[in-house]
Short mmCIF file of N, CA, C and O in Angstrom, two decimals:
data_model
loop_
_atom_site.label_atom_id
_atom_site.label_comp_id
_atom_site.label_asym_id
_atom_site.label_seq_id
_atom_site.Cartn_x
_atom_site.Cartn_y
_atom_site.Cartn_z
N UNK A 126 -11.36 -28.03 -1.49
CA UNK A 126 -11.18 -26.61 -1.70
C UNK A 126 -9.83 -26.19 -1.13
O UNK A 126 -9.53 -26.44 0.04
N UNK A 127 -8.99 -25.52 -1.99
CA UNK A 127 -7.96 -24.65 -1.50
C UNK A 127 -7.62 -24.05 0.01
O UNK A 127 -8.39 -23.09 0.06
N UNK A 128 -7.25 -24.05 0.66
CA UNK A 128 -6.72 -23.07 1.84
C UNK A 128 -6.11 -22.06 1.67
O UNK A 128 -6.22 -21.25 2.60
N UNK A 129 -5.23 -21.64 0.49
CA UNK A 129 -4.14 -20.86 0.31
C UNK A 129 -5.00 -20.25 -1.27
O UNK A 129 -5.37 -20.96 -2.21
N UNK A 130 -5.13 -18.55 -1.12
CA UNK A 130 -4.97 -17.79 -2.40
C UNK A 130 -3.62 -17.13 -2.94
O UNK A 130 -3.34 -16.12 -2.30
N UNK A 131 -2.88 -17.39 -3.79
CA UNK A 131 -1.90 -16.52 -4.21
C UNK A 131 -2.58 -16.02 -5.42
O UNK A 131 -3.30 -16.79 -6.06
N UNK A 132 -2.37 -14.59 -5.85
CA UNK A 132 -2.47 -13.82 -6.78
C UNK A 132 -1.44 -13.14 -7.50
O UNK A 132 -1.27 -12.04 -6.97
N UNK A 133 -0.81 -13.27 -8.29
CA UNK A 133 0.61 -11.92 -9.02
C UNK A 133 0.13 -10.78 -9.27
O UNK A 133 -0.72 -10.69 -10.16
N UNK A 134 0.45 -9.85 -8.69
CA UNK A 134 -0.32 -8.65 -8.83
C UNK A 134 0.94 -7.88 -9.28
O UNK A 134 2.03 -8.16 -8.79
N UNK A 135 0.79 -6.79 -10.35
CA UNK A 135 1.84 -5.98 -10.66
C UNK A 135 2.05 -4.63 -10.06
O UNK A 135 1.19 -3.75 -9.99
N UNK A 136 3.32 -4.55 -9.63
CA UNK A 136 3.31 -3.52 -8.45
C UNK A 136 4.13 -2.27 -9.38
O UNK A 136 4.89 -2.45 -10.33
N UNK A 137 3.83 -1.36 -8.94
CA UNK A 137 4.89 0.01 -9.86
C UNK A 137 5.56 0.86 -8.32
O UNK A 137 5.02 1.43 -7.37
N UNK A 138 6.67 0.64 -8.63
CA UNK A 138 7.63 1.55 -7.13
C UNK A 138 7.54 2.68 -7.63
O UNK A 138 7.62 3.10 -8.78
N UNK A 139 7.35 3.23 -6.48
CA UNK A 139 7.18 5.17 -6.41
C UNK A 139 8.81 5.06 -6.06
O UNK A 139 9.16 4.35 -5.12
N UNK A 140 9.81 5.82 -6.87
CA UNK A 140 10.83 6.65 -6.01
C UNK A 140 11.11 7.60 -7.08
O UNK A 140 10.50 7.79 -8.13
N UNK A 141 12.58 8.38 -6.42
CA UNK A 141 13.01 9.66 -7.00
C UNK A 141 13.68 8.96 -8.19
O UNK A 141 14.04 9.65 -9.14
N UNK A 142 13.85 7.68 -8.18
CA UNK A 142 15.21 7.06 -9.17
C UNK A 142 15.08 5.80 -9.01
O UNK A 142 15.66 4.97 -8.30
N UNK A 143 14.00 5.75 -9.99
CA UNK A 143 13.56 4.01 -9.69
C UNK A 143 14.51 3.13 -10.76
O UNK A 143 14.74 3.31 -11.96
N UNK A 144 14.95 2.14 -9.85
CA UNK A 144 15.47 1.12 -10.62
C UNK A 144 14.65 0.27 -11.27
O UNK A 144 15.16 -0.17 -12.31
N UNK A 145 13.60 -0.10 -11.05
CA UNK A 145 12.68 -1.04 -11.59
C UNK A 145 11.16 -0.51 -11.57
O UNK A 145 10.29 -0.87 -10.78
N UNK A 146 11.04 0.25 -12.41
CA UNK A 146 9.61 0.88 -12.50
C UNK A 146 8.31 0.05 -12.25
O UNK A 146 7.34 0.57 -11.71
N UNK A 147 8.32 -1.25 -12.65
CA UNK A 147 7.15 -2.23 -12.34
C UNK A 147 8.17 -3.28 -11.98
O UNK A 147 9.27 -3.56 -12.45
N UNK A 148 7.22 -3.92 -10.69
CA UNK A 148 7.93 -5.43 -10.10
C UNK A 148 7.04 -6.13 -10.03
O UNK A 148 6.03 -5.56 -9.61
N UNK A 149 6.89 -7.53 -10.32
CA UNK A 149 6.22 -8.46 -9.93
C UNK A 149 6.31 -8.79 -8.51
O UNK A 149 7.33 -9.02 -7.88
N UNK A 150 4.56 -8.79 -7.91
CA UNK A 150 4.54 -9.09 -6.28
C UNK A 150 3.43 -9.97 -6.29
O UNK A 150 2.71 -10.04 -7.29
N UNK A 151 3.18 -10.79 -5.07
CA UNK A 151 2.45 -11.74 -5.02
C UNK A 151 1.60 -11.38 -3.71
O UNK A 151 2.06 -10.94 -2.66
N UNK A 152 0.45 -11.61 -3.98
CA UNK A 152 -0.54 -11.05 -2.87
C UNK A 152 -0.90 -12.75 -2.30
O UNK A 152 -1.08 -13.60 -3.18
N UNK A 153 -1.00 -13.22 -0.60
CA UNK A 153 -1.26 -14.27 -0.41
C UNK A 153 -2.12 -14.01 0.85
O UNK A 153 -2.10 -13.08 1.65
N UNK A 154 -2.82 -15.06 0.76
CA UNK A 154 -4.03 -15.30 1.69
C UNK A 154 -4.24 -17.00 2.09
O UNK A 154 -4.71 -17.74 1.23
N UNK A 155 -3.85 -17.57 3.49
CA UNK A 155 -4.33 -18.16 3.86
C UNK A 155 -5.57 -18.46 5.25
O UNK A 155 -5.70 -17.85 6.31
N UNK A 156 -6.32 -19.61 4.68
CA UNK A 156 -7.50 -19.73 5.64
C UNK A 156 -6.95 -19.99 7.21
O UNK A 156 -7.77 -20.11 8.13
N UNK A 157 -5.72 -20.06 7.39
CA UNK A 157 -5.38 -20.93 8.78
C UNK A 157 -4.92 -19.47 9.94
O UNK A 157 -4.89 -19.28 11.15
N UNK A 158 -4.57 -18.58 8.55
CA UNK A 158 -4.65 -17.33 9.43
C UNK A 158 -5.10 -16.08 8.84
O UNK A 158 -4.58 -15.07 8.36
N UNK A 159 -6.89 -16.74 9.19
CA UNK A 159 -7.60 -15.83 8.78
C UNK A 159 -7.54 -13.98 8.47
O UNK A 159 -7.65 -13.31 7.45
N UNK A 160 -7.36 -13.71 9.69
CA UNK A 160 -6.96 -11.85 9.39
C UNK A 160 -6.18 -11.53 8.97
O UNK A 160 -6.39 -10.34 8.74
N UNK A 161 -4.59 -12.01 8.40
CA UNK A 161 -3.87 -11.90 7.64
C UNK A 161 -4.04 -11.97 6.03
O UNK A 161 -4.74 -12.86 5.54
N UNK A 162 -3.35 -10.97 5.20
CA UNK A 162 -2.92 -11.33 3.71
C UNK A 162 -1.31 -10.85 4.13
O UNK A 162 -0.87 -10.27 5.13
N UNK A 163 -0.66 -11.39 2.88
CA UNK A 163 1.00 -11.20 3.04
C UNK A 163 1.09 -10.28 1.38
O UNK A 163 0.17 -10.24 0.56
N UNK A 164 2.44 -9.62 1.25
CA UNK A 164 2.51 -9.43 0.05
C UNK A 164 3.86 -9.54 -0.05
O UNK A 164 4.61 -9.10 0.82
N UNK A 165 4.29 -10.19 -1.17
CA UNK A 165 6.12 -10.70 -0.98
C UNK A 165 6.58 -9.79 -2.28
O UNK A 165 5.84 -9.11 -2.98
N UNK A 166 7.54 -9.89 -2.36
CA UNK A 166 7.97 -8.58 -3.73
C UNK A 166 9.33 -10.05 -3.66
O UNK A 166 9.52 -10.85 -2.74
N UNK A 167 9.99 -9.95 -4.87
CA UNK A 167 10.99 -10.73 -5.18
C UNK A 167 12.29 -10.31 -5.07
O UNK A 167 12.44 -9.10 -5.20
N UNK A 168 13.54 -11.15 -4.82
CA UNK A 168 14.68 -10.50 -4.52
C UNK A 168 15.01 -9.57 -5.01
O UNK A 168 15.48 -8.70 -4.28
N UNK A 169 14.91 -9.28 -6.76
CA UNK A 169 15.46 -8.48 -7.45
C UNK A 169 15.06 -7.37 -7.27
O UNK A 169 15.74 -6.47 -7.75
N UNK A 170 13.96 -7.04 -6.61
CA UNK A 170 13.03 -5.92 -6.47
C UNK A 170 13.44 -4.99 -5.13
O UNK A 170 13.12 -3.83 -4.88
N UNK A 171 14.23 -5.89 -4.40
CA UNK A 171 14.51 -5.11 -3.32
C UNK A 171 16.05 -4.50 -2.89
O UNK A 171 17.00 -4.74 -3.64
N UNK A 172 16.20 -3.91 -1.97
CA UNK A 172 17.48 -3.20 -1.52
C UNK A 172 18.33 -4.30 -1.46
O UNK A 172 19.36 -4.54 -2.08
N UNK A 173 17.83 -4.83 -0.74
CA UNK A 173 18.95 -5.95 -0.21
C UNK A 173 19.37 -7.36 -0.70
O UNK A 173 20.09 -8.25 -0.25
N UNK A 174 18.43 -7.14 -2.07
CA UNK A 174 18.59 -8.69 -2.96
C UNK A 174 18.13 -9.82 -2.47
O UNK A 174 18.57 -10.87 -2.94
N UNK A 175 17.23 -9.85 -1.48
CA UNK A 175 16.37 -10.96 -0.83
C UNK A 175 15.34 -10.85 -0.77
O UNK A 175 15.04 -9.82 -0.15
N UNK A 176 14.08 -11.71 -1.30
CA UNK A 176 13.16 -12.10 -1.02
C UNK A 176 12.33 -11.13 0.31
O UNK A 176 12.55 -11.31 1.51
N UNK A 177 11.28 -10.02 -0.32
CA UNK A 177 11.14 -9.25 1.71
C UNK A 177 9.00 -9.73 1.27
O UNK A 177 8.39 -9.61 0.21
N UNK A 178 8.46 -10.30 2.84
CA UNK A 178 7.06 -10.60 2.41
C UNK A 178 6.66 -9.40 4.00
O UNK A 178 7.15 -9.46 5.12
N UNK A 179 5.69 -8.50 3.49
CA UNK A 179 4.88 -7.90 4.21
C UNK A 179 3.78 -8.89 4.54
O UNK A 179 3.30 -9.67 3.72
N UNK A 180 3.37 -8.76 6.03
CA UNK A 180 1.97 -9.17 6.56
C UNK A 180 1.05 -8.33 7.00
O UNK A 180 1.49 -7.46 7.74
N UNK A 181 -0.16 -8.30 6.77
CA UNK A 181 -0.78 -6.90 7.56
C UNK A 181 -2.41 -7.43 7.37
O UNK A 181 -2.81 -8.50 6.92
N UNK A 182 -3.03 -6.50 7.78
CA UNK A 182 -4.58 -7.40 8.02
C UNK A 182 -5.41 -7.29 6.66
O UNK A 182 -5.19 -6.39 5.85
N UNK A 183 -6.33 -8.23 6.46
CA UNK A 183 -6.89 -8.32 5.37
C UNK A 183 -7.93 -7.45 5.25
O UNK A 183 -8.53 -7.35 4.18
N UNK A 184 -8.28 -6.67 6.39
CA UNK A 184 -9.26 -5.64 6.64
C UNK A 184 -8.37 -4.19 6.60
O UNK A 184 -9.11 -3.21 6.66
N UNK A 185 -7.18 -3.93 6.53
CA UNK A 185 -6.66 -2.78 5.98
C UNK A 185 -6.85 -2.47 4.34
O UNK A 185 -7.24 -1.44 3.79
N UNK A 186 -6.45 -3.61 3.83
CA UNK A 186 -6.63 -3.84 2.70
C UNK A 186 -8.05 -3.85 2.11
O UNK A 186 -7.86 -3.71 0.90
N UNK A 187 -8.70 -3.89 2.21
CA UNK A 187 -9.73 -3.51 2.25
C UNK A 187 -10.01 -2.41 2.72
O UNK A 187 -10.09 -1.56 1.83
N UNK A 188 -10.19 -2.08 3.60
CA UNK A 188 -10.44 -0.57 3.88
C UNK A 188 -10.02 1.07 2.79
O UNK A 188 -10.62 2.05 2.35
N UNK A 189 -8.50 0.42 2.80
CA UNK A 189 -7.66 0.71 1.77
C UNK A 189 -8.10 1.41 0.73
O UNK A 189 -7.97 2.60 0.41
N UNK A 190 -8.87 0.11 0.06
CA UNK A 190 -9.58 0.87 -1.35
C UNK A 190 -10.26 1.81 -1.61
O UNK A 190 -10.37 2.22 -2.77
N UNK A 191 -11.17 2.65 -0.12
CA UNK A 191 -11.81 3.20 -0.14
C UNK A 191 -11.03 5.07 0.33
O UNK A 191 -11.07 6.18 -0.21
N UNK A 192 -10.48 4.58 1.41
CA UNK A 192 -9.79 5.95 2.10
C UNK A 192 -8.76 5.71 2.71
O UNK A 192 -8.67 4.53 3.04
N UNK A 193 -7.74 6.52 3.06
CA UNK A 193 -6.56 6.46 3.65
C UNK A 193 -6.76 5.79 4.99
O UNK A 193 -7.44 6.23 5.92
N UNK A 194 -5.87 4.32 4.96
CA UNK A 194 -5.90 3.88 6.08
C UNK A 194 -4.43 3.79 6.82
O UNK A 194 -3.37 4.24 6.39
N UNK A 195 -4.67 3.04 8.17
CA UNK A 195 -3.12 2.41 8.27
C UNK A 195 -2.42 3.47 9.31
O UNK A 195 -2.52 4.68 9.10
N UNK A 196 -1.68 2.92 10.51
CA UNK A 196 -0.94 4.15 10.99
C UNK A 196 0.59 3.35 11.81
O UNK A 196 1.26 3.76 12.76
N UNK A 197 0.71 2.12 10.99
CA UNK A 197 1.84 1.75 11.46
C UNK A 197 2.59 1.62 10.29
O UNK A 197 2.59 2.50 9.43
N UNK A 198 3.54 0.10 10.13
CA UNK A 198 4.43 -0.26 9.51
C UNK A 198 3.44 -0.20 7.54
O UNK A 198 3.87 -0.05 6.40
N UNK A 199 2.41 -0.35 7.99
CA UNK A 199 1.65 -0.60 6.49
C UNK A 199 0.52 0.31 6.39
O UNK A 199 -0.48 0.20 7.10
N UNK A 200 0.68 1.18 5.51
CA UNK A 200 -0.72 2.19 5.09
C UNK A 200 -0.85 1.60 3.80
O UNK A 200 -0.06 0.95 3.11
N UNK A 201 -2.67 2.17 3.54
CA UNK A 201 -3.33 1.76 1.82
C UNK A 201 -4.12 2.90 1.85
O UNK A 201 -4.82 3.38 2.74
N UNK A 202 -3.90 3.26 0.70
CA UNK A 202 -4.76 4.47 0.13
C UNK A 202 -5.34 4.25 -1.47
O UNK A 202 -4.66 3.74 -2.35
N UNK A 203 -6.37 4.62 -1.60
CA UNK A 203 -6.86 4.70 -3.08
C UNK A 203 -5.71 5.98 -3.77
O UNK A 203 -4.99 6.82 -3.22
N UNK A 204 -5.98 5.62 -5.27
CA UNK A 204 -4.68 6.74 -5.77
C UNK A 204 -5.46 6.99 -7.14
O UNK A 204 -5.42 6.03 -7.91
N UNK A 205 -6.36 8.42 -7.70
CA UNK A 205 -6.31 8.08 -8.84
C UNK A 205 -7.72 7.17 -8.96
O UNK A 205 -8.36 6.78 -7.99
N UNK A 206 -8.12 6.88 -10.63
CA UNK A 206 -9.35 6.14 -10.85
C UNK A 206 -9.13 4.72 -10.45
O UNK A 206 -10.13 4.04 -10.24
N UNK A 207 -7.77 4.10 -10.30
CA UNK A 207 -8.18 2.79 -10.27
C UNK A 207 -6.48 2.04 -9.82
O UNK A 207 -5.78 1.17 -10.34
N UNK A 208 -6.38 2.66 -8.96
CA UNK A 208 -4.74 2.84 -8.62
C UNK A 208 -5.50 2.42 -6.84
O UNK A 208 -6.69 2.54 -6.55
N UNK A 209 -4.34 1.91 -5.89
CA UNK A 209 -4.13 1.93 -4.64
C UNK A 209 -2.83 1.85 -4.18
O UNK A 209 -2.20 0.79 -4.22
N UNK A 210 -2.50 2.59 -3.87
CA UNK A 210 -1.03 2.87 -2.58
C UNK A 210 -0.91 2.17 -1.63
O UNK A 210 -1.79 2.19 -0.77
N UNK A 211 0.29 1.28 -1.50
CA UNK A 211 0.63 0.39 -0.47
C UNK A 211 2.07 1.26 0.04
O UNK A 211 3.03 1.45 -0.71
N UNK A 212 2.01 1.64 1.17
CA UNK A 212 3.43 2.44 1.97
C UNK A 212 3.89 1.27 3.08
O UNK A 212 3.18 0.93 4.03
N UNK A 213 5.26 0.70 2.77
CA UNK A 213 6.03 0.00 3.56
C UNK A 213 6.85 0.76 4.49
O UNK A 213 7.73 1.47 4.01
N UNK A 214 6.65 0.69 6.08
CA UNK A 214 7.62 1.50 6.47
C UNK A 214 8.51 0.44 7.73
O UNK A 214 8.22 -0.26 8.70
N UNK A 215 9.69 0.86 7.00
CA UNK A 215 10.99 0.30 8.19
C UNK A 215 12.16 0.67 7.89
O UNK A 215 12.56 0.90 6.74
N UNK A 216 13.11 0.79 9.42
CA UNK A 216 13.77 1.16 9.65
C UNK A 216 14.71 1.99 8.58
O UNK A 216 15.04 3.18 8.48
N UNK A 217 15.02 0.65 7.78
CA UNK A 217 15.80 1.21 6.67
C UNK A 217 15.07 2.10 5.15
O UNK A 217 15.59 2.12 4.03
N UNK A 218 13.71 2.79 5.55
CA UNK A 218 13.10 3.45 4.53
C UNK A 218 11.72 3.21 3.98
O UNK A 218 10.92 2.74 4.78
N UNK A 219 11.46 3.37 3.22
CA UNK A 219 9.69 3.33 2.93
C UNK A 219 9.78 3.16 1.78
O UNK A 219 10.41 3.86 0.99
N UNK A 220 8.75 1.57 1.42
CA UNK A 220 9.02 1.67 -0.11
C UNK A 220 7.13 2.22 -0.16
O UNK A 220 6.37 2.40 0.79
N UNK A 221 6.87 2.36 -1.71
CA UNK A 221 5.56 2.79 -1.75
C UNK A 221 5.63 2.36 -3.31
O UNK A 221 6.55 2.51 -4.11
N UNK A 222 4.24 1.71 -3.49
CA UNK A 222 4.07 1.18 -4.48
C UNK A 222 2.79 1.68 -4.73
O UNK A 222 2.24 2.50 -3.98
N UNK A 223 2.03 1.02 -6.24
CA UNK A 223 0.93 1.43 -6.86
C UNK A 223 0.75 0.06 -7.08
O UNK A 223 1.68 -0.65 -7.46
N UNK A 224 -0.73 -0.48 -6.80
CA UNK A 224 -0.93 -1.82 -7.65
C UNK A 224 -3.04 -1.15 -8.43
O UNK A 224 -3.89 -0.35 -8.02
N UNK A 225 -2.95 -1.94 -9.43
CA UNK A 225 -3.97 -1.82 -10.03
C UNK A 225 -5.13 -2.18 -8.87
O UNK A 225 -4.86 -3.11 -8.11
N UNK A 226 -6.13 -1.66 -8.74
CA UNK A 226 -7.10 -1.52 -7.56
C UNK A 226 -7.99 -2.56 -7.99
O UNK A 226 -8.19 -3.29 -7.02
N UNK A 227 -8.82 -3.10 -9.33
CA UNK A 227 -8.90 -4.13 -9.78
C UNK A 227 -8.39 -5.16 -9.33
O UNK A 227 -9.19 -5.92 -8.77
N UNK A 228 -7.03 -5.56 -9.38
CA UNK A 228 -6.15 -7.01 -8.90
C UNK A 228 -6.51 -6.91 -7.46
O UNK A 228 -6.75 -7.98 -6.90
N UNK A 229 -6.61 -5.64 -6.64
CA UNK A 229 -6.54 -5.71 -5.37
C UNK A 229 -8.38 -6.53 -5.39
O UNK A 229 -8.59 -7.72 -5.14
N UNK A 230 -9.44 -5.51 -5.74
CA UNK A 230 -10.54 -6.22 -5.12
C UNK A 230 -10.80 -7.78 -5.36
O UNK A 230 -11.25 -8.66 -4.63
N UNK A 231 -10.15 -7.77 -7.27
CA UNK A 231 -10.39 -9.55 -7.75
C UNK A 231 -9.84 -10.66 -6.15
O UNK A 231 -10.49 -11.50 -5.52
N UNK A 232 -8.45 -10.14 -5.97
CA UNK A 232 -7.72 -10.50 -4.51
C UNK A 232 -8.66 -11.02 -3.14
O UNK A 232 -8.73 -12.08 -2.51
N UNK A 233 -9.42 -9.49 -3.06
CA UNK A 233 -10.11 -9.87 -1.83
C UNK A 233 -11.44 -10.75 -1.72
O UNK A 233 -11.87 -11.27 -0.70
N UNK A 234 -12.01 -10.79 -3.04
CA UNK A 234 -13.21 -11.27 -3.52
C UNK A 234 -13.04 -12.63 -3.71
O UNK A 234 -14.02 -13.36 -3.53
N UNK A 235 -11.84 -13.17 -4.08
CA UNK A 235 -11.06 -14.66 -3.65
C UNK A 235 -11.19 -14.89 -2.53
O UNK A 235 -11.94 -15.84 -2.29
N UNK A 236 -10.62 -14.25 -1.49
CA UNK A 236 -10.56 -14.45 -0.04
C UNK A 236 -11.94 -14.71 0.55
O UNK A 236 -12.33 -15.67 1.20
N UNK A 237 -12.72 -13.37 0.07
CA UNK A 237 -13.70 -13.40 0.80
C UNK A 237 -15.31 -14.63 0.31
O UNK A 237 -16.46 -14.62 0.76
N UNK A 238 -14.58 -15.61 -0.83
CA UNK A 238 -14.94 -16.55 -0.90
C UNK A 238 -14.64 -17.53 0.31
O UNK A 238 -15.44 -17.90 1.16
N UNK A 239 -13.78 -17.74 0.23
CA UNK A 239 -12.81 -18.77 1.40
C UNK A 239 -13.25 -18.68 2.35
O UNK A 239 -14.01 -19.52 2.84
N UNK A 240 -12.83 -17.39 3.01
CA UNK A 240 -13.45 -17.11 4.50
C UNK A 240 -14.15 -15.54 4.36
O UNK A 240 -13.53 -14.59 3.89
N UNK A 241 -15.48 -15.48 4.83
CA UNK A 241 -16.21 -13.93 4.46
C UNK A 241 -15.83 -13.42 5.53
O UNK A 241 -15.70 -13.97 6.62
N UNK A 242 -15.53 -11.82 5.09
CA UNK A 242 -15.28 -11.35 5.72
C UNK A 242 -16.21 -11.40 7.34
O UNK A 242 -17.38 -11.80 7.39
N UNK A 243 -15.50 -10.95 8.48
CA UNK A 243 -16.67 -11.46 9.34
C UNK A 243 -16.63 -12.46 10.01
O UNK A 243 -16.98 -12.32 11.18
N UNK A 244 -16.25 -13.64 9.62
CA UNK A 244 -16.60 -14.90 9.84
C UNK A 244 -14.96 -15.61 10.38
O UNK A 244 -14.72 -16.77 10.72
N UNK A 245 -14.04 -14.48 10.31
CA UNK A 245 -12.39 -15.39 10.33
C UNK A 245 -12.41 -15.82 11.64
O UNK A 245 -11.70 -16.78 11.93
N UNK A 246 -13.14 -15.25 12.56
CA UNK A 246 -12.91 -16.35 13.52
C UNK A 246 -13.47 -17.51 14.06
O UNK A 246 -13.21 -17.96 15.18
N UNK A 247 -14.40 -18.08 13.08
CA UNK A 247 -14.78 -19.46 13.20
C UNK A 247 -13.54 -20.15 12.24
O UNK A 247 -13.54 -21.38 12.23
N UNK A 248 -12.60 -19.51 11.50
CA UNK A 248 -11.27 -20.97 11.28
C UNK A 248 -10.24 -20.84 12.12
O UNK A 248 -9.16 -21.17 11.64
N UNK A 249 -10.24 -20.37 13.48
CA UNK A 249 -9.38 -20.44 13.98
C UNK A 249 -9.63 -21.83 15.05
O UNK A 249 -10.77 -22.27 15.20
N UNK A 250 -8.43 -22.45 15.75
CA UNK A 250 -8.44 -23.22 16.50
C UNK A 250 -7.71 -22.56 17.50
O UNK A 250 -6.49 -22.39 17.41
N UNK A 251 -8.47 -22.12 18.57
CA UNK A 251 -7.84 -21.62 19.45
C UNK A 251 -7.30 -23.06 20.47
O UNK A 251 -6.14 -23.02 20.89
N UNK A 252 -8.16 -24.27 20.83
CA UNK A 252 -7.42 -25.08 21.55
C UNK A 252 -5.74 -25.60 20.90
O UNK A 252 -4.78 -25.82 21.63
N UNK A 253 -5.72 -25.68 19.69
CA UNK A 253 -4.48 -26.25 19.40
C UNK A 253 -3.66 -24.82 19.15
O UNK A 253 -2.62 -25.04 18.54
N UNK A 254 -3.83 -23.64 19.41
CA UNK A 254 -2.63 -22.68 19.17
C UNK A 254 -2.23 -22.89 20.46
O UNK A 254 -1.02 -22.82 20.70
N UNK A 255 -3.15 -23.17 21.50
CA UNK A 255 -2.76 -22.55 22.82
C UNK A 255 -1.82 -23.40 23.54
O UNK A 255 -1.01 -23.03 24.40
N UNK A 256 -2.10 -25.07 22.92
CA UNK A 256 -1.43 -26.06 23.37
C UNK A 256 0.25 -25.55 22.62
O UNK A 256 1.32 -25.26 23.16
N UNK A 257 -0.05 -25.60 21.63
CA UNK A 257 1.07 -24.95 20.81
C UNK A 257 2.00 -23.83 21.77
O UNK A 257 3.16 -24.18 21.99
N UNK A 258 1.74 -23.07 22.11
CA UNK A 258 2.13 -22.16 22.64
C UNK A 258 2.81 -22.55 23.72
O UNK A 258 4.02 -22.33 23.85
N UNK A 259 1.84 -23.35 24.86
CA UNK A 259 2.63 -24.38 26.42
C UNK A 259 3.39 -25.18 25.74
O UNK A 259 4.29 -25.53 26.49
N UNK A 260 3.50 -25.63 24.78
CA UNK A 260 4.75 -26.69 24.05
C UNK A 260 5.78 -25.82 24.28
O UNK A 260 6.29 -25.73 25.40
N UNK A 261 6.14 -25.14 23.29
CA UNK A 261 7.00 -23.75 22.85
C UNK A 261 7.84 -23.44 23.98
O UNK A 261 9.06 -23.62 23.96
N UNK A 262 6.88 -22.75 25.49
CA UNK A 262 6.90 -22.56 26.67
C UNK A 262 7.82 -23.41 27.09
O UNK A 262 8.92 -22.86 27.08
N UNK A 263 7.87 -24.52 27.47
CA UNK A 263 8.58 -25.68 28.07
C UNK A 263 9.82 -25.84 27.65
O UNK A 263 10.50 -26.77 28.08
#
């Protein structure tokens, strides 16, 4: 069985003067770090012409679908019959996107095959992060 979900999910940028009205983004989920999903948007898609991947918990995202969550760098909101709002915030500005709310649950319903919700911390190895960590240390 897999460790790693990637999904292409199609993202639509909210701005005043969008250059690219829909971007291709990739929603990812691995088992090794359970409470995490990532979402990467592609160079072309961004300010700075590089590759930018958000991380944020797989339980925002979720939450998300239902009511306004989120009070840091990453909020999710439902938008609409079948729409959800992802708000990126840093330094240099806030992007805010729309992805189909569909792709989002198909997304989590992957995951929550893998690892159920609930349960992420039986794949963690806490003895080998920690050794990891006194390595690092030294």
């Amino acid at each position: 069985m897999s460790i790693v979900i990637e999904q292409p999910v199609e993202a639509r940028l909210v701005a005043a003067a969008p250059r690219m009205p829909s971007i291709p983004a990739t929603l990812h989920y691995d088992r090794r770090d359970p409470f995490a999903v990532r979402m990467t948007f592609p160079a072309p898609a961004t300010l700075e012409g590089v590759e930018v991947c958000w991380t944020f918990a797989r339980d925002l995202l979720s939450a998300g679908l239902h009511g306004a969550e989120g009070h840091g760098d990453v909020r999710v909101r439902p938008y609409g019959f079948d729409r959800t709002v992802l708000e990126f915030h840093a330094p240099e500005g806030t992007a805010v996107v729309h992805v189909h709310s569909s792709e989002v649950r198909r997304f989590l319903q992957a995951t929550d095959e893998l690892v159920p919700a609930g349960l992420e911390h039986l794949q963690l190895d806490l003895d080998h992060d920690l050794a990891e960590l006194m390595r690092d240390a030294c």
